[in-house]
Amino acid sequence: MTNVVLDVAAWRPATRDEFKAMLDKRRGQTSAPRKKRAKPTGSSLAVRTHLTTLDMYSYLKAKFGPPNGLQSMMRSDDSDNIFHWDWNLKAGDTDVYILGMSRETHFQIGAVLTDHDWKSLIIAIKQDFGRIGRDKSEASKSLEKWLVFPNKYVAISNLCEDKHDRITDQMGKFAEFAPASRRAINKKGLKNAQDASKRASSLTGDILELRILTPILVEAFLNMMILILCKPEVRQDKRQYQAFIRSEIDIKVSDLFYKCRAFQVAPNSAHPEFVAFHKVMQKRNYEIHGNIDPDRDTFETVYFDGTIPTYPVPGDHISTFYANLERQYDPISAVADYEAVHLFIAYLIDCLEPQYQEQFRLLVDDPYPGWNEVKQTTGVLFPGRTVSAYFKTRFDDELKVDWS
C-alpha cells in the first residue's frame, strides 16, 4: 500500500461517492461513544520546512483543479481562515487528504508511513513538480502577488498614543511629594522620593519623544495617503511622484487635491485644524534637530556665591525641582500639539468624498497592508491579528531521517 501512496503521479481526485463515504466514515467515528470508537488508521504529518504552501497549492490546482475538500467548502470568502484550502485525493483505494494552512501543508494518509516513507513522499512530490512544471507555473502566475509591508503610520501612531496616555496620567503629580521632616528619613519617605525621581525621568522622556514623534506622525500619514490615493498618471511618472512625496509638507498638503484621487475639496489653509497643525510644524525643526538654547530652555534660576548655591524660590527641594522641570518640558503643550495633529488628520479624511472615507480608514489603519505591483494599488490583506492552530501531529523537521 505504501508503494501506491508514493506513486504521486497516479494520484487522482476522490469521486463524489468516495467523498461521501469518507465523510460518513468520519461522522461515524466521531459520533460513536468514546469507548467504542475505533482508533484512526493511517498517518499524518505537517510539513513546514521542505514544502511551501505556494508550491503545493499551485501544484495541486494545476493537477486536480480547484480545491475539492470540505474545509474549502466551509471557509469564509476572505483570508480570515485557519485552513485556506484542501484536497481529497486517492492513491488507488487509499485516502490522501492534503490541507493548507498559512505556512504549513498537512497530510493525512490512510496508510501507515514510516519516517523514511514520509521523506520519500515529499521527495516524490517535488519530483512531480518538474513533471507538470509548465502547468504548475501557469497556476502560480494566475495568483495575485502582494507585497506585505509595515505601515509606519500605524507604528508611530501606537507609540504616540502610548506616550500620550503616560503623560496625561503622570503630569502634575510632582507637587504631591512634599515630605515632612519626620517622614523624610523613613523608608516610606525614601520610596516616595525615589518614585518621584522615576516619574520625572519617565515623564520628561515621554514628553520629548512625543514632541519629536508628533510631526513625524503626520508626515507618515500623508505618505500613506499618497500611496493609497495617488493618481495613476502621477505615480507612473517617477520623477513627478518622487518630487511629490519629497516636497515640503505645506506643498505636499496643497498638492493632495490635484495629485490624489477621491478628494471632494482641497484642504483649506485657513481652516482651524489646518492653522493649528501649521503651528505644530513650525516647532518641528527645533525639536527634531535637538537645538539647545539656554535662554529659551531654562527651567530654573540659581545664584552662586563661589560654590554656595542659593535659590530665589522656596519649597521642598525635590518636588520643586521636578515641578520646575515639568513646567519647562510643558506636557500640556505637547499633548495639545499631538491632539491638534489628530484633528488635522481627521480634517484631511473629511476632505475625501464620503463614499471613500471608510475604505481609506481601513487601509490607513491596517498595520500590515499589501501592495500589488501589477495593479499599483494597496489593499487590506489580513485581519488585524495573526493566528495559527496546533495539532497532535509531527512536523517534517522532526522526522528521524537525513535530509542532506
C-alpha positions as CSV (number, residue, x, y, z in Angstrom):
1,M,0.0,0.0,0.0
2,T,2.9,2.3,0.7
3,N,4.2,2.0,-2.8
4,V,0.8,3.1,-4.1
5,V,0.8,6.2,-2.0
6,L,4.4,7.1,-3.1
7,D,3.3,6.9,-6.7
8,V,2.4,10.6,-6.7
9,A,1.9,10.8,-10.4
10,A,-1.0,8.3,-10.2
11,W,-2.9,10.3,-7.5
12,R,-6.5,11.3,-8.6
13,P,-9.3,13.3,-7.1
14,A,-11.8,11.5,-5.0
15,T,-15.1,10.9,-6.7
16,R,-18.4,12.2,-5.2
17,D,-19.3,8.7,-3.9
18,E,-15.8,8.3,-2.4
19,F,-16.0,11.7,-0.8
20,K,-19.4,10.9,0.7
21,A,-18.1,7.6,2.0
22,M,-15.2,9.3,3.6
23,L,-17.5,11.8,5.4
24,D,-19.8,9.0,6.6
25,K,-16.8,7.2,8.0
26,R,-15.5,10.3,9.8
27,R,-19.1,11.0,11.1
28,G,-19.4,7.5,12.4
29,Q,-16.1,7.7,14.2
30,T,-16.8,11.0,15.9
31,S,-20.5,10.2,16.8
32,A,-19.7,6.8,18.4
33,P,-19.3,6.6,22.2
34,R,-15.7,7.3,23.1
35,K,-15.0,3.8,24.4
36,K,-16.3,2.2,21.2
37,R,-14.5,4.5,18.8
38,A,-12.1,2.7,16.5
39,K,-8.6,4.0,16.6
40,P,-7.9,6.1,13.5
41,T,-5.8,4.2,10.9
42,G,-3.1,5.8,8.8
43,S,-0.5,8.5,9.3
44,S,-0.4,12.3,9.4
45,L,2.4,14.9,9.1
46,A,2.6,18.6,9.0
47,V,5.2,20.0,6.5
48,R,6.7,23.4,7.4
49,T,10.2,23.1,6.1
50,H,10.6,21.1,2.9
51,L,7.5,22.3,1.0
52,T,5.9,25.7,0.7
53,T,2.2,26.3,0.6
54,L,2.7,28.3,-2.6
55,D,4.3,25.4,-4.3
56,M,1.7,22.9,-3.0
57,Y,-1.3,25.0,-3.9
58,S,-0.1,25.7,-7.4
59,Y,0.9,22.1,-7.9
60,L,-2.4,20.6,-6.7
61,K,-4.6,23.2,-8.5
62,A,-2.7,22.6,-11.8
63,K,-3.0,18.8,-11.4
64,F,-6.5,18.4,-9.9
65,G,-8.4,21.7,-10.5
66,P,-9.9,23.9,-7.7
67,P,-9.8,22.6,-4.1
68,N,-12.4,19.9,-3.5
69,G,-12.3,19.4,0.3
70,L,-14.8,20.1,3.0
71,Q,-12.7,22.9,4.5
72,S,-12.7,24.7,1.2
73,M,-16.5,24.5,1.0
74,M,-16.9,25.8,4.6
75,R,-14.3,28.6,4.6
76,S,-15.4,32.2,4.6
77,D,-14.6,34.0,1.4
78,D,-11.7,36.0,2.8
79,S,-8.3,35.5,4.2
80,D,-9.5,35.2,7.8
81,N,-9.4,31.4,8.0
82,I,-7.1,29.0,9.8
83,F,-7.5,26.5,6.9
84,H,-7.3,28.0,3.5
85,W,-7.6,25.1,1.1
86,D,-7.8,21.3,1.0
87,W,-8.0,18.4,-1.5
88,N,-9.5,14.9,-1.1
89,L,-7.5,12.6,-3.3
90,K,-7.0,8.9,-3.8
91,A,-3.9,6.8,-4.2
92,G,-5.5,3.6,-5.5
93,D,-8.1,2.9,-2.8
94,T,-6.1,4.8,-0.1
95,D,-7.3,8.2,1.1
96,V,-4.9,11.1,0.6
97,Y,-6.1,14.3,2.3
98,I,-4.0,17.4,1.9
99,L,-4.9,20.6,3.9
100,G,-3.2,24.0,3.7
101,M,-2.7,26.5,6.5
102,S,-0.9,29.7,6.0
103,R,2.7,28.3,6.0
104,E,2.1,24.6,6.7
105,T,0.8,21.7,4.5
106,H,-0.9,19.0,6.4
107,F,-1.1,15.4,5.1
108,Q,-3.5,12.7,6.3
109,I,-2.8,9.4,4.6
110,G,-5.0,6.3,5.0
111,A,-1.9,4.1,5.3
112,V,0.9,3.7,7.8
113,L,4.0,5.6,6.7
114,T,7.4,5.4,8.4
115,D,9.7,8.4,8.7
116,H,11.6,7.2,5.6
117,D,8.3,6.8,3.8
118,W,7.4,10.4,4.6
119,K,10.7,11.6,3.3
120,S,10.3,9.6,0.1
121,L,6.8,11.1,-0.3
122,I,8.0,14.7,0.0
123,I,10.8,14.0,-2.5
124,A,8.3,12.3,-4.9
125,I,6.0,15.4,-4.7
126,K,9.0,17.7,-5.5
127,Q,9.9,15.5,-8.4
128,D,6.4,15.6,-9.7
129,F,6.6,19.4,-9.6
130,G,9.0,19.1,-12.5
131,R,6.9,16.7,-14.5
132,I,4.0,19.2,-14.6
133,G,6.2,22.2,-14.4
134,R,4.5,24.2,-17.1
135,D,1.0,23.7,-15.7
136,K,2.2,24.4,-12.2
137,S,3.9,27.6,-13.4
138,E,0.7,28.8,-15.1
139,A,-1.2,28.1,-11.9
140,S,1.3,30.1,-10.0
141,K,1.3,33.0,-12.4
142,S,-2.5,33.2,-12.1
143,L,-2.2,34.2,-8.5
144,E,-2.1,37.8,-7.5
145,K,1.3,38.8,-6.0
146,W,1.1,41.2,-3.0
147,L,4.0,42.7,-1.0
148,V,3.2,42.9,2.7
149,F,4.8,45.9,4.3
150,P,4.7,47.5,7.8
151,N,2.6,50.6,8.0
152,K,4.9,53.1,9.7
153,Y,2.0,55.5,10.3
154,V,0.3,52.9,12.5
155,A,3.5,52.0,14.3
156,I,4.3,55.7,15.1
157,S,0.6,56.3,16.0
158,N,0.7,53.5,18.5
159,L,3.9,54.9,20.0
160,C,2.4,58.3,20.3
161,E,-0.8,57.0,21.8
162,D,1.2,55.2,24.5
163,K,3.3,58.4,25.2
164,H,0.1,60.5,25.3
165,D,-1.6,58.2,27.8
166,R,1.5,58.0,30.1
167,I,2.0,61.8,30.0
168,T,-1.6,62.6,30.9
169,D,-1.5,60.0,33.7
170,Q,1.7,61.5,35.3
171,M,1.5,65.2,34.6
172,G,1.0,67.5,37.6
173,K,1.9,64.9,40.3
174,F,5.2,66.2,41.5
175,A,3.6,68.7,43.9
176,E,2.1,65.7,45.7
177,F,5.6,64.8,47.0
178,A,6.5,67.2,49.8
179,P,7.7,65.1,52.8
180,A,7.7,66.5,56.4
181,S,10.9,66.2,58.3
182,R,9.7,63.4,60.4
183,R,8.8,61.3,57.3
184,A,11.8,62.2,55.2
185,I,14.2,59.8,56.8
186,N,11.9,56.7,57.0
187,K,11.6,54.1,54.3
188,K,8.3,55.4,53.1
189,G,9.7,58.9,52.6
190,L,12.7,57.5,50.8
191,K,10.5,55.4,48.5
192,N,8.3,58.4,47.7
193,A,11.4,60.4,46.7
194,Q,12.6,57.5,44.5
195,D,9.2,57.2,42.9
196,A,9.2,61.0,42.2
197,S,12.6,60.7,40.5
198,K,11.5,57.8,38.3
199,R,8.2,59.5,37.4
200,A,10.1,62.7,36.5
201,S,12.6,60.8,34.3
202,S,9.8,58.9,32.6
203,L,7.6,62.0,32.1
204,T,10.3,64.2,30.6
205,G,11.4,61.4,28.3
206,D,7.9,60.7,27.1
207,I,7.3,64.4,26.5
208,L,10.5,64.8,24.5
209,E,9.6,61.7,22.5
210,L,6.0,62.8,21.8
211,R,7.2,66.2,20.6
212,I,9.7,64.6,18.2
213,L,7.2,61.9,17.0
214,T,4.2,64.2,16.5
215,P,5.4,65.9,13.3
216,I,6.7,62.5,12.0
217,L,3.2,61.0,12.7
218,V,1.5,63.5,10.4
219,E,4.2,63.0,7.7
220,A,3.8,59.3,7.9
221,F,0.0,59.7,7.5
222,L,0.5,62.0,4.4
223,N,2.8,59.5,2.8
224,M,0.3,56.7,3.4
225,M,-2.4,58.9,1.9
226,I,-0.3,59.5,-1.2
227,L,0.5,55.8,-1.5
228,I,-3.2,54.8,-1.3
229,L,-4.8,57.7,-3.3
230,C,-2.1,58.9,-5.8
231,K,-3.5,59.3,-9.3
232,P,-2.1,56.7,-11.7
233,E,-0.7,59.2,-14.1
234,V,1.3,60.9,-11.2
235,R,2.5,57.5,-9.9
236,Q,3.7,56.3,-13.3
237,D,5.8,59.5,-13.8
238,K,8.6,58.5,-11.4
239,R,10.2,61.9,-11.4
240,Q,6.9,63.7,-10.6
241,Y,5.9,61.1,-7.9
242,Q,9.3,61.3,-6.2
243,A,9.1,65.1,-6.2
244,F,5.6,64.9,-4.7
245,I,6.5,62.6,-1.8
246,R,9.7,64.6,-1.1
247,S,8.2,68.0,-1.2
248,E,7.9,70.4,1.8
249,I,4.9,69.5,3.9
250,D,2.9,72.6,3.1
251,I,3.3,72.0,-0.7
252,K,2.5,68.3,-0.2
253,V,-0.7,69.1,1.5
254,S,-1.8,71.6,-1.1
255,D,-1.0,69.1,-3.9
256,L,-3.2,66.4,-2.4
257,F,-6.3,67.7,-4.2
258,Y,-4.6,67.8,-7.6
259,K,-2.4,64.7,-7.5
260,C,-4.6,62.2,-5.5
261,R,-8.0,60.6,-6.2
262,A,-11.1,60.9,-4.1
263,F,-10.8,64.4,-2.8
264,Q,-14.1,66.3,-2.9
265,V,-12.5,69.6,-1.7
266,A,-9.0,70.9,-1.4
267,P,-7.6,71.3,2.1
268,N,-8.1,74.9,3.2
269,S,-5.1,76.5,4.9
270,A,-7.4,78.9,6.7
271,H,-9.4,76.1,8.3
272,P,-8.9,76.0,12.2
273,E,-7.4,72.4,12.1
274,F,-5.0,73.4,9.3
275,V,-3.9,76.5,11.2
276,A,-3.3,74.6,14.4
277,F,-1.4,71.9,12.5
278,H,0.8,74.6,10.9
279,K,1.8,76.0,14.3
280,V,2.8,72.5,15.4
281,M,5.0,72.1,12.3
282,Q,6.7,75.5,12.9
283,K,8.1,73.9,16.1
284,R,9.3,70.9,14.1
285,N,12.9,71.9,13.3
286,Y,13.7,73.0,16.8
287,E,12.6,69.7,18.3
288,I,13.9,67.3,15.7
289,H,17.3,68.8,15.3
290,G,17.9,68.9,19.1
291,N,18.6,72.6,19.2
292,I,19.8,73.9,22.5
293,D,19.0,77.5,23.7
294,P,19.7,78.2,27.4
295,D,17.5,81.3,27.3
296,R,14.6,79.5,25.8
297,D,15.0,76.2,27.6
298,T,15.8,77.4,31.1
299,F,13.6,75.9,33.9
300,E,15.2,77.4,37.0
301,T,17.5,80.2,38.2
302,V,20.1,79.7,40.9
303,Y,22.6,82.2,42.4
304,F,26.1,81.2,43.5
305,D,28.5,82.8,45.9
306,G,31.5,81.0,44.8
307,T,30.4,77.4,45.3
308,I,27.5,78.2,47.5
309,P,24.1,78.0,45.7
310,T,21.0,79.9,46.7
311,Y,17.5,79.7,45.2
312,P,15.0,82.6,44.7
313,V,12.1,80.1,45.1
314,P,11.4,78.4,48.4
315,G,9.9,74.9,48.9
316,D,10.8,71.3,49.1
317,H,13.9,70.9,47.1
318,I,13.0,67.7,45.3
319,S,9.4,68.4,44.5
320,T,10.2,72.0,43.4
321,F,13.0,70.8,41.2
322,Y,10.8,68.3,39.4
323,A,7.8,70.7,39.2
324,N,10.1,73.2,37.5
325,L,11.3,70.6,35.1
326,E,7.8,69.5,34.2
327,R,6.8,73.2,33.7
328,Q,9.7,73.6,31.2
329,Y,9.0,70.4,29.3
330,D,5.4,71.6,29.2
331,P,3.3,68.4,28.9
332,I,0.1,70.4,28.3
333,S,1.6,71.9,25.2
334,A,3.0,68.5,24.0
335,V,-0.4,66.8,24.4
336,A,-2.2,69.8,22.8
337,D,0.1,69.5,19.7
338,Y,-0.4,65.8,19.5
339,E,-4.2,66.2,19.6
340,A,-4.0,69.1,17.1
341,V,-2.3,66.7,14.6
342,H,-5.0,64.1,15.1
343,L,-7.7,66.7,14.4
344,F,-5.8,67.7,11.3
345,I,-5.7,64.1,10.1
346,A,-9.4,63.8,10.7
347,Y,-9.9,67.0,8.7
348,L,-7.9,65.6,5.7
349,I,-10.1,62.5,5.8
350,D,-13.2,64.7,5.8
351,C,-11.9,66.3,2.6
352,L,-12.4,63.0,0.8
353,E,-15.6,62.1,-0.9
354,P,-17.9,60.4,1.6
355,Q,-18.0,57.0,-0.2
356,Y,-14.2,56.7,0.0
357,Q,-13.7,57.7,3.6
358,E,-14.5,54.4,5.3
359,Q,-12.4,52.4,2.8
360,F,-9.5,54.8,3.3
361,R,-9.7,54.5,7.1
362,L,-9.5,50.7,6.8
363,L,-6.4,50.9,4.6
364,V,-4.5,53.6,6.5
365,D,-5.2,51.9,9.9
366,D,-4.0,48.5,8.7
367,P,-0.7,47.7,10.4
368,Y,0.4,45.4,7.6
369,P,-1.3,46.3,4.3
370,G,-0.4,44.9,0.9
371,W,1.0,46.4,-2.3
372,N,0.1,45.0,-5.7
373,E,2.9,45.8,-8.1
374,V,0.9,45.0,-11.2
375,K,-2.2,46.9,-10.2
376,Q,-0.2,49.6,-8.4
377,T,-2.7,49.6,-5.5
378,T,-2.8,48.9,-1.8
379,G,-5.1,46.5,-0.1
380,V,-6.1,45.1,3.3
381,L,-4.9,41.5,3.1
382,F,-5.5,40.1,6.6
383,P,-7.5,40.7,9.7
384,G,-5.8,42.6,12.5
385,R,-4.4,39.5,14.1
386,T,-2.0,36.6,13.4
387,V,-3.5,33.2,14.3
388,S,-2.5,29.6,13.9
389,A,-3.6,26.2,15.2
390,Y,-1.6,23.3,16.6
391,F,-2.4,19.6,16.3
392,K,-1.1,16.4,17.8
393,T,1.0,15.7,14.8
394,R,4.7,15.6,13.9
395,F,6.5,18.1,11.6
396,D,8.7,17.1,8.7
397,D,11.8,18.6,10.5
398,E,11.1,16.2,13.4
399,L,11.4,13.1,11.2
400,K,14.3,10.9,12.1
401,V,15.8,11.0,8.6
402,D,18.8,12.6,6.9
403,W,17.7,15.4,4.6
404,S,21.3,16.2,3.4
